[in-house]
Short mmCIF file of C-alpha atoms in Angstrom, two decimals:
data_model
loop_
_atom_site.label_atom_id
_atom_site.label_comp_id
_atom_site.label_asym_id
_atom_site.label_seq_id
_atom_site.Cartn_x
_atom_site.Cartn_y
_atom_site.Cartn_z
CA UNK A 1 -153.93 135.14 -70.59
CA UNK A 2 -154.62 131.60 -69.40
CA UNK A 3 -157.56 129.81 -70.96
CA UNK A 4 -157.65 127.36 -68.07
CA UNK A 5 -158.69 130.16 -65.70
CA UNK A 6 -161.83 130.63 -67.79
CA UNK A 7 -162.62 126.95 -68.27
CA UNK A 8 -166.24 127.39 -67.18
CA UNK A 9 -166.81 129.95 -69.92
CA UNK A 10 -165.32 127.84 -72.66
CA UNK A 11 -167.31 125.78 -75.11
CA UNK A 12 -166.32 122.16 -75.45
CA UNK A 13 -162.89 122.06 -77.06
CA UNK A 14 -163.15 120.12 -80.28
CA UNK A 15 -160.44 117.77 -81.55
CA UNK A 16 -159.96 120.15 -84.52
CA UNK A 17 -159.32 123.11 -82.20
CA UNK A 18 -156.81 121.15 -80.15
CA UNK A 19 -155.09 119.78 -83.27
CA UNK A 20 -154.82 123.21 -84.89
CA UNK A 21 -153.25 124.81 -81.83
CA UNK A 22 -150.88 121.93 -81.11
CA UNK A 23 -149.84 121.88 -84.77
CA UNK A 24 -149.08 125.60 -84.88
CA UNK A 25 -147.22 125.45 -81.57
CA UNK A 26 -144.96 122.72 -82.99
CA UNK A 27 -144.47 124.75 -86.19
CA UNK A 28 -143.55 127.83 -84.15
CA UNK A 29 -140.94 125.77 -82.31
CA UNK A 30 -139.52 124.53 -85.63
CA UNK A 31 -139.23 128.09 -86.97
CA UNK A 32 -137.55 129.21 -83.75
CA UNK A 33 -135.12 126.29 -84.12
CA UNK A 34 -134.20 127.70 -87.54
CA UNK A 35 -132.16 130.29 -85.64
CA UNK A 36 -129.74 127.49 -84.79
CA UNK A 37 -129.49 126.69 -88.50
CA UNK A 38 -128.79 130.29 -89.47
CA UNK A 39 -126.15 130.53 -86.76
CA UNK A 40 -124.40 127.34 -87.89
CA UNK A 41 -124.43 128.23 -91.60
CA UNK A 42 -123.14 131.75 -91.01
CA UNK A 43 -120.52 130.77 -88.45
CA UNK A 44 -119.29 127.82 -90.50
CA UNK A 45 -118.94 129.88 -93.68
CA UNK A 46 -117.01 132.66 -91.94
CA UNK A 47 -113.59 132.72 -90.27
CA UNK A 48 -112.94 131.24 -86.85
CA UNK A 49 -111.94 134.55 -85.24
CA UNK A 50 -115.47 135.87 -85.84
CA UNK A 51 -117.41 132.81 -84.68
CA UNK A 52 -118.38 134.15 -81.23
CA UNK A 53 -119.60 137.40 -82.79
CA UNK A 54 -121.76 135.57 -85.31
CA UNK A 55 -123.22 133.21 -82.72
CA UNK A 56 -123.93 136.11 -80.37
CA UNK A 57 -125.69 138.07 -83.13
CA UNK A 58 -127.90 135.15 -84.12
CA UNK A 59 -128.76 134.37 -80.52
CA UNK A 60 -129.60 137.89 -79.37
CA UNK A 61 -131.54 138.71 -82.54
CA UNK A 62 -134.30 136.30 -81.69
CA UNK A 63 -134.56 137.57 -78.12
CA UNK A 64 -134.78 141.09 -79.52
CA UNK A 65 -137.27 140.04 -82.19
CA UNK A 66 -139.70 138.49 -79.75
CA UNK A 67 -139.46 141.50 -77.44
CA UNK A 68 -139.91 144.11 -80.18
CA UNK A 69 -142.68 142.16 -81.88
CA UNK A 70 -144.52 141.70 -78.57
CA UNK A 71 -144.04 145.35 -77.59
CA UNK A 72 -145.16 146.95 -80.85
CA UNK A 73 -144.68 144.84 -84.00
CA UNK A 74 -147.68 142.53 -83.75
CA UNK A 75 -150.01 145.46 -83.09
CA UNK A 76 -148.73 147.23 -86.19
CA UNK A 77 -148.93 144.16 -88.40
CA UNK A 78 -152.29 142.70 -87.38
CA UNK A 79 -154.23 144.93 -85.02
CA UNK A 80 -153.47 148.31 -86.57
CA UNK A 81 -156.04 151.02 -87.22
CA UNK A 82 -154.69 152.19 -90.56
CA UNK A 83 -155.43 155.62 -91.94
CA UNK A 84 -153.82 154.57 -95.20
CA UNK A 85 -151.39 151.77 -96.07
CA UNK A 86 -148.07 152.16 -94.32
CA UNK A 87 -149.02 154.99 -91.98
CA UNK A 88 -148.44 154.30 -88.33
CA UNK A 89 -151.66 154.69 -86.37
CA UNK A 90 -152.45 151.80 -84.09
CA UNK A 91 -154.25 151.12 -80.87
CA UNK A 92 -151.84 150.75 -77.97
CA UNK A 93 -148.66 148.80 -77.30
CA UNK A 94 -147.99 145.18 -76.33
CA UNK A 95 -149.63 142.04 -77.64
CA UNK A 96 -152.08 140.83 -75.00
CA UNK A 97 -154.93 138.55 -76.02
CA UNK A 98 -158.17 139.31 -74.20
CA UNK A 99 -160.13 136.48 -72.57
CA UNK A 100 -163.15 137.28 -74.73
CA UNK A 101 -161.19 136.94 -77.95
CA UNK A 102 -159.54 133.68 -76.89
CA UNK A 103 -162.91 132.22 -75.90
CA UNK A 104 -164.45 133.22 -79.23
CA UNK A 105 -161.53 131.65 -81.08
CA UNK A 106 -161.90 128.45 -79.07
CA UNK A 107 -165.55 128.36 -80.12
CA UNK A 108 -164.71 129.01 -83.75
CA UNK A 109 -166.47 132.38 -83.56
CA UNK A 110 -163.45 134.69 -83.72
CA UNK A 111 -162.43 137.03 -86.55
CA UNK A 112 -161.35 135.67 -89.91
CA UNK A 113 -157.66 135.54 -88.95
CA UNK A 114 -158.39 133.58 -85.79
CA UNK A 115 -158.88 130.28 -87.66
CA UNK A 116 -159.89 128.60 -84.40
CA UNK A 117 -156.48 129.41 -82.89
CA UNK A 118 -155.69 130.78 -79.47
CA UNK A 119 -154.23 134.25 -80.27
CA UNK A 120 -151.12 133.54 -78.20
CA UNK A 121 -150.00 130.67 -80.41
CA UNK A 122 -150.57 132.77 -83.52
CA UNK A 123 -148.43 135.54 -81.99
CA UNK A 124 -145.63 133.09 -81.22
CA UNK A 125 -145.65 131.77 -84.78
CA UNK A 126 -145.61 135.26 -86.30
CA UNK A 127 -142.88 136.43 -83.91
CA UNK A 128 -140.68 133.56 -85.09
CA UNK A 129 -141.19 134.77 -88.68
CA UNK A 130 -140.24 138.32 -87.70
CA UNK A 131 -136.99 137.09 -86.20
CA UNK A 132 -136.08 135.39 -89.49
CA UNK A 133 -136.08 138.70 -91.39
CA UNK A 134 -133.46 140.18 -89.04
CA UNK A 135 -131.35 137.02 -89.01
CA UNK A 136 -130.94 137.21 -92.80
CA UNK A 137 -129.34 140.64 -92.37
CA UNK A 138 -126.68 139.15 -90.09
CA UNK A 139 -125.09 137.09 -92.86
CA UNK A 140 -124.72 140.02 -95.24
CA UNK A 141 -122.93 142.26 -92.74
CA UNK A 142 -120.83 139.55 -91.12
CA UNK A 143 -117.21 140.00 -90.00
CA UNK A 144 -117.09 143.80 -90.02
CA UNK A 145 -120.13 145.33 -88.31
CA UNK A 146 -120.22 146.67 -84.76
CA UNK A 147 -122.27 144.43 -82.49
CA UNK A 148 -124.23 147.18 -80.72
CA UNK A 149 -125.16 148.98 -83.92
CA UNK A 150 -126.39 145.72 -85.45
CA UNK A 151 -128.52 145.10 -82.36
CA UNK A 152 -130.16 148.53 -82.63
CA UNK A 153 -130.88 148.05 -86.34
CA UNK A 154 -132.42 144.62 -85.72
CA UNK A 155 -134.64 145.93 -82.94
CA UNK A 156 -136.16 148.63 -85.16
CA UNK A 157 -136.35 146.36 -88.21
CA UNK A 158 -138.41 143.75 -86.36
CA UNK A 159 -140.42 146.17 -84.25
CA UNK A 160 -141.42 148.63 -86.94
CA UNK A 161 -140.19 148.15 -90.52
CA UNK A 162 -141.02 144.48 -91.07
CA UNK A 163 -144.50 144.75 -89.46
CA UNK A 164 -145.45 147.74 -91.64
CA UNK A 165 -144.55 146.04 -94.91
CA UNK A 166 -145.82 142.66 -93.72
CA UNK A 167 -149.25 144.14 -93.05
CA UNK A 168 -149.57 144.99 -96.73
CA UNK A 169 -149.89 141.27 -97.49
CA UNK A 170 -150.80 139.41 -94.31
CA UNK A 171 -153.08 141.73 -92.33
CA UNK A 172 -156.04 139.30 -92.26
CA UNK A 173 -156.64 139.84 -95.96
CA UNK A 174 -156.96 143.61 -95.51
CA UNK A 175 -153.48 144.59 -96.73
CA UNK A 176 -153.46 146.71 -99.87
CA UNK A 177 -151.07 144.42 -101.77
CA UNK A 178 -153.21 141.43 -100.83
CA UNK A 179 -156.30 143.19 -102.14
CA UNK A 180 -154.43 144.17 -105.29
CA UNK A 181 -153.86 140.48 -106.01
CA UNK A 182 -150.26 139.99 -104.89
CA UNK A 183 -149.72 136.54 -103.40
CA UNK A 184 -146.96 135.28 -101.11
CA UNK A 185 -148.10 132.27 -99.12
CA UNK A 186 -145.26 131.91 -96.63
CA UNK A 187 -142.85 134.77 -97.27
CA UNK A 188 -140.46 134.49 -100.23
CA UNK A 189 -140.75 138.27 -100.51
CA UNK A 190 -142.51 139.35 -97.30
CA UNK A 191 -139.79 137.76 -95.15
CA UNK A 192 -136.84 136.61 -97.23
CA UNK A 193 -136.25 139.24 -99.89
CA UNK A 194 -137.28 141.99 -97.44
CA UNK A 195 -134.52 140.90 -95.05
CA UNK A 196 -132.09 140.43 -97.94
CA UNK A 197 -132.58 143.98 -99.28
CA UNK A 198 -132.08 145.40 -95.78
CA UNK A 199 -128.87 143.41 -95.38
CA UNK A 200 -127.62 144.31 -98.86
CA UNK A 201 -128.07 147.99 -98.06
CA UNK A 202 -126.00 147.52 -94.93
CA UNK A 203 -123.33 145.55 -96.81
CA UNK A 204 -122.94 148.33 -99.39
CA UNK A 205 -122.67 151.01 -96.73
CA UNK A 206 -120.13 148.94 -94.77
CA UNK A 207 -117.97 148.14 -97.76
CA UNK A 208 -116.14 144.83 -98.30
CA UNK A 209 -114.00 143.02 -95.78
CA UNK A 210 -110.28 143.70 -95.84
CA UNK A 211 -108.72 141.49 -98.52
CA UNK A 212 -111.97 140.52 -100.23
CA UNK A 213 -111.19 142.42 -103.43
CA UNK A 214 -107.61 142.72 -104.68
CA UNK A 215 -106.96 144.65 -107.90
CA UNK A 216 -110.68 144.57 -108.58
CA UNK A 217 -110.94 140.77 -108.35
CA UNK A 218 -112.86 138.88 -105.69
CA UNK A 219 -110.73 136.70 -103.45
CA UNK A 220 -112.00 133.58 -101.76
CA UNK A 221 -112.20 133.86 -97.96
CA UNK A 222 -112.97 130.26 -96.96
CA UNK A 223 -115.24 129.41 -94.07
CA UNK A 224 -113.60 127.73 -91.13
CA UNK A 225 -116.01 124.84 -90.55
CA UNK A 226 -118.13 123.42 -93.35
CA UNK A 227 -119.25 120.59 -91.09
CA UNK A 228 -121.30 122.93 -88.92
CA UNK A 229 -122.42 124.85 -92.02
CA UNK A 230 -123.81 121.57 -93.41
CA UNK A 231 -125.48 120.85 -90.08
CA UNK A 232 -126.99 124.33 -90.21
CA UNK A 233 -128.37 123.67 -93.69
CA UNK A 234 -130.08 120.50 -92.52
CA UNK A 235 -131.49 122.27 -89.44
CA UNK A 236 -132.92 124.96 -91.71
CA UNK A 237 -134.43 122.35 -94.02
CA UNK A 238 -136.09 120.72 -91.01
CA UNK A 239 -137.26 124.09 -89.69
CA UNK A 240 -138.87 124.89 -93.04
CA UNK A 241 -141.51 122.25 -92.23
CA UNK A 242 -142.68 124.73 -89.62
CA UNK A 243 -142.22 127.75 -91.87
CA UNK A 244 -144.26 126.56 -94.87
CA UNK A 245 -146.76 123.98 -93.57
CA UNK A 246 -147.33 126.14 -90.49
CA UNK A 247 -148.47 128.98 -92.74
CA UNK A 248 -151.62 126.98 -93.47
CA UNK A 249 -152.57 127.97 -89.88
CA UNK A 250 -154.62 124.80 -89.45
CA UNK A 251 -154.02 121.06 -89.42
CA UNK A 252 -155.76 119.93 -92.61
CA UNK A 253 -155.13 118.17 -95.91
CA UNK A 254 -153.07 121.08 -97.27
CA UNK A 255 -150.31 120.59 -94.68
CA UNK A 256 -148.77 117.36 -96.04
CA UNK A 257 -149.07 118.68 -99.59
CA UNK A 258 -147.11 121.81 -98.64
CA UNK A 259 -144.52 119.64 -96.86
CA UNK A 260 -143.95 117.64 -100.06
CA UNK A 261 -143.66 120.66 -102.36
CA UNK A 262 -141.25 122.21 -99.86
CA UNK A 263 -139.12 119.06 -99.91
CA UNK A 264 -139.11 118.90 -103.70
CA UNK A 265 -138.08 122.54 -103.97
CA UNK A 266 -135.13 121.96 -101.65
CA UNK A 267 -134.11 118.83 -103.54
CA UNK A 268 -134.26 120.57 -106.92
CA UNK A 269 -132.22 123.49 -105.62
CA UNK A 270 -129.50 121.34 -104.12
CA UNK A 271 -129.14 119.23 -107.27
CA UNK A 272 -129.02 122.25 -109.58
CA UNK A 273 -126.44 124.19 -107.57
CA UNK A 274 -124.20 121.13 -107.31
CA UNK A 275 -124.39 120.51 -111.07
CA UNK A 276 -123.72 124.13 -111.98
CA UNK A 277 -120.74 124.35 -109.62
CA UNK A 278 -119.41 121.11 -111.14
CA UNK A 279 -119.68 122.51 -114.67
CA UNK A 280 -118.25 125.90 -113.72
CA UNK A 281 -115.36 124.82 -111.51
CA UNK A 282 -114.75 121.23 -112.51
CA UNK A 283 -115.63 119.98 -109.03
CA UNK A 284 -118.79 120.07 -106.92
CA UNK A 285 -118.70 122.90 -104.35
CA UNK A 286 -120.19 122.00 -100.96
CA UNK A 287 -120.96 125.64 -100.15
CA UNK A 288 -123.01 125.85 -103.35
CA UNK A 289 -124.86 122.66 -102.49
CA UNK A 290 -125.74 124.19 -99.11
CA UNK A 291 -126.88 127.45 -100.66
CA UNK A 292 -128.67 125.60 -103.45
CA UNK A 293 -130.83 123.70 -100.97
CA UNK A 294 -131.62 126.92 -99.11
CA UNK A 295 -132.30 128.69 -102.41
CA UNK A 296 -134.78 125.99 -103.40
CA UNK A 297 -136.52 126.34 -100.05
CA UNK A 298 -136.77 130.12 -100.38
CA UNK A 299 -137.95 129.86 -103.98
CA UNK A 300 -140.76 127.42 -103.30
CA UNK A 301 -142.03 129.28 -100.22
CA UNK A 302 -144.24 131.85 -102.00
CA UNK A 303 -146.39 129.28 -103.78
CA UNK A 304 -145.83 126.01 -101.95
CA UNK A 305 -149.58 125.58 -101.34
CA UNK A 306 -150.38 125.85 -105.05
CA UNK A 307 -147.38 124.63 -107.03
CA UNK A 308 -147.86 121.18 -108.50
CA UNK A 309 -145.23 118.73 -107.35
CA UNK A 310 -143.33 118.81 -110.69
CA UNK A 311 -143.55 122.60 -110.68
CA UNK A 312 -142.20 122.80 -107.12
CA UNK A 313 -139.13 120.77 -108.14
CA UNK A 314 -138.60 122.95 -111.23
CA UNK A 315 -138.97 126.17 -109.20
CA UNK A 316 -136.39 124.86 -106.75
CA UNK A 317 -134.09 123.70 -109.55
CA UNK A 318 -134.14 127.12 -111.21
CA UNK A 319 -133.47 128.73 -107.82
CA UNK A 320 -130.43 126.46 -107.44
CA UNK A 321 -129.10 127.61 -110.81
CA UNK A 322 -129.80 131.26 -110.03
CA UNK A 323 -128.04 131.21 -106.67
CA UNK A 324 -124.70 130.14 -108.19
CA UNK A 325 -124.73 132.86 -110.84
CA UNK A 326 -126.06 135.41 -108.37
CA UNK A 327 -123.11 134.85 -106.01
CA UNK A 328 -120.71 135.52 -108.89
CA UNK A 329 -122.70 138.58 -109.99
CA UNK A 330 -122.70 140.10 -106.49
CA UNK A 331 -118.91 139.63 -106.42
CA UNK A 332 -118.60 141.40 -109.79
CA UNK A 333 -120.49 144.35 -108.29
CA UNK A 334 -117.79 144.38 -105.57
CA UNK A 335 -120.38 143.85 -102.86
CA UNK A 336 -119.13 141.59 -100.09
CA UNK A 337 -121.74 139.02 -99.03
CA UNK A 338 -119.76 136.55 -96.88
CA UNK A 339 -122.31 133.73 -96.91
CA UNK A 340 -124.27 134.40 -100.11
CA UNK A 341 -127.28 135.56 -98.11
CA UNK A 342 -128.59 137.97 -100.73
CA UNK A 343 -128.30 135.39 -103.47
CA UNK A 344 -130.23 132.84 -101.39
CA UNK A 345 -132.89 135.06 -99.83
CA UNK A 346 -133.01 138.03 -102.21
CA UNK A 347 -132.46 136.65 -105.70
CA UNK A 348 -134.33 133.42 -105.03
CA UNK A 349 -137.01 135.16 -102.96
CA UNK A 350 -137.74 137.33 -105.97
CA UNK A 351 -137.70 134.33 -108.29
CA UNK A 352 -140.07 132.33 -106.08
CA UNK A 353 -142.48 135.25 -105.88
CA UNK A 354 -142.52 135.69 -109.65
CA UNK A 355 -142.90 131.92 -110.07
CA UNK A 356 -146.36 132.21 -108.52
CA UNK A 357 -147.44 133.99 -111.70
CA UNK A 358 -145.90 131.24 -113.83
CA UNK A 359 -146.60 127.96 -112.02
CA UNK A 360 -149.27 128.46 -109.35
CA UNK A 361 -151.91 125.85 -110.19
CA UNK A 362 -151.70 122.49 -108.45
CA UNK A 363 -154.32 121.02 -110.79
CA UNK A 364 -151.93 121.14 -113.72
CA UNK A 365 -148.23 120.63 -114.20
CA UNK A 366 -146.95 124.11 -114.98
CA UNK A 367 -150.02 126.30 -115.51
CA UNK A 368 -149.59 129.66 -113.81
CA UNK A 369 -151.88 132.52 -112.94
CA UNK A 370 -151.27 134.28 -116.25
CA UNK A 371 -149.99 137.76 -117.17
CA UNK A 372 -152.27 139.55 -114.69
CA UNK A 373 -151.02 137.53 -111.73
CA UNK A 374 -147.43 137.90 -112.88
CA UNK A 375 -147.98 141.65 -113.01
CA UNK A 376 -149.25 141.66 -109.42
CA UNK A 377 -146.19 139.67 -108.35
CA UNK A 378 -143.83 142.13 -110.04
CA UNK A 379 -145.52 145.05 -108.29
CA UNK A 380 -145.17 143.31 -104.92
CA UNK A 381 -141.49 142.52 -105.47
CA UNK A 382 -140.72 146.13 -106.45
CA UNK A 383 -142.71 147.64 -103.57
CA UNK A 384 -141.03 145.50 -100.93
CA UNK A 385 -137.59 146.13 -102.44
CA UNK A 386 -138.09 149.90 -102.55
CA UNK A 387 -139.47 150.08 -99.01
CA UNK A 388 -136.72 147.89 -97.57
CA UNK A 389 -133.88 149.71 -99.34
CA UNK A 390 -135.10 153.23 -98.53
CA UNK A 391 -136.00 152.62 -94.89
CA UNK A 392 -132.88 150.53 -94.22
CA UNK A 393 -130.62 153.15 -95.80
CA UNK A 394 -132.16 155.83 -93.59
CA UNK A 395 -131.90 153.65 -90.49
CA UNK A 396 -128.32 152.49 -91.12
CA UNK A 397 -127.32 156.13 -91.82
CA UNK A 398 -128.92 157.46 -88.65
CA UNK A 399 -127.32 154.76 -86.50
CA UNK A 400 -123.95 155.43 -88.12
CA UNK A 401 -124.24 159.18 -87.59
CA UNK A 402 -125.15 158.78 -83.93
CA UNK A 403 -122.50 156.19 -83.03
CA UNK A 404 -119.66 157.24 -85.29
CA UNK A 405 -120.11 154.63 -87.99
CA UNK A 406 -121.35 151.06 -88.13
CA UNK A 407 -118.06 149.36 -89.03
CA UNK A 408 -115.33 148.22 -86.68
CA UNK A 409 -111.82 149.64 -87.08
CA UNK A 410 -109.28 148.05 -89.41
CA UNK A 411 -107.26 146.79 -86.45
CA UNK A 412 -110.36 145.23 -84.84
CA UNK A 413 -111.35 143.54 -88.10
CA UNK A 414 -107.90 142.05 -88.61
CA UNK A 415 -107.79 140.84 -85.01
CA UNK A 416 -111.27 139.36 -85.33
CA UNK A 417 -114.54 140.50 -83.81
CA UNK A 418 -114.50 137.77 -81.18
CA UNK A 419 -111.73 139.52 -79.26
CA UNK A 420 -112.47 143.14 -80.18
CA UNK A 421 -116.26 142.98 -79.63
CA UNK A 422 -116.64 140.20 -77.05
CA UNK A 423 -113.28 139.62 -75.41
CA UNK A 424 -113.37 135.86 -75.95
CA UNK A 425 -112.58 133.20 -78.51
CA UNK A 426 -114.67 130.39 -79.93
CA UNK A 427 -111.59 128.14 -80.14
CA UNK A 428 -109.09 129.15 -77.43
CA UNK A 429 -105.62 127.66 -77.70
CA UNK A 430 -105.44 125.79 -74.41
CA UNK A 431 -102.04 124.32 -75.24
CA UNK A 432 -100.52 127.78 -75.69
CA UNK A 433 -102.20 128.99 -72.51
CA UNK A 434 -100.74 126.09 -70.52
CA UNK A 435 -97.22 127.00 -71.60
#
């Protein structure tokens, strides 16, 4: 739908309307750019013979996410006609904003969720969020999953599973968890821990990479390029200024406040993870600094609009501590998470969601919502975890049964997925070829 074609029917566009839509469009672009960050972090922290596979997964996932979310996901998440929470009964397929609705939104007369936004820009922003949930899965199953099977899983995750659970919190205030009192401003649980649980389920079903555990002990499998992993971290940090401030859904005084709390959370997380790795290993670990920054960002996301600035830094700092110990704990469970994705998005997503019950009150330093709010947060964390684990287990199992498993063969894994799955290399040896 093109608003320009209905210019005569439009009310005068106010500066606030134009600012809100331009702001959210920029934020959507920043969140979409986060896909580059995820790709760089994952590729850099994995081996060079899997780089093409990782880049291909991260690139195609967003194309799939937009398509699935446009075809069915947005309707489920926001325009559904629910019989009861979680049951699939919705009106039609495809997101397609009607001229009447867009005109009402432009006039500030649309439904509550319209917030004087053109529906198309809201769809684009939400589609970018949906893609993030699937991208998190990619890191957990890296270096041993079949490309096609991952693509199918991602398509269903973004088109159906994520929208169902997301509607419980973000369906224009009508979601049952939202009405219960659960609060997740920008997605520590709705997006991050949901994707992390789905990926963890896949990682357990896949089993560890060859050589990851020897005689019961975890072995380090170093990433091939920490320079691009660091670049990816900084791209993600930048993209988070679309993720969190954009969730205000309007250009107002809350936006810069959220940007500052987001920054402080990232800073606290990076400092904490660096310090803990220094104390544990005797030297600062760059990979932990990267994951610490991302952990702080994930942790602060649930309450970034209501954490005081000192509280935001503390929430991020605790997330940075947690991520280091979580990585070690996941290894002790003999679960192979090549890039620490569950520790960043799962462990710290849970922590950030619970922190809302402890720290959410920007009028004070560390005054939270109290026991009742903390109880609501615990319920939300458990519900999202259970739904993600159960549905992902069923989906991974069905895909594996249909296609003869979801893991590549031992020979293909040793050779590297770049050759076995894509028939190309990220770093071809031109000198050897010339000879």
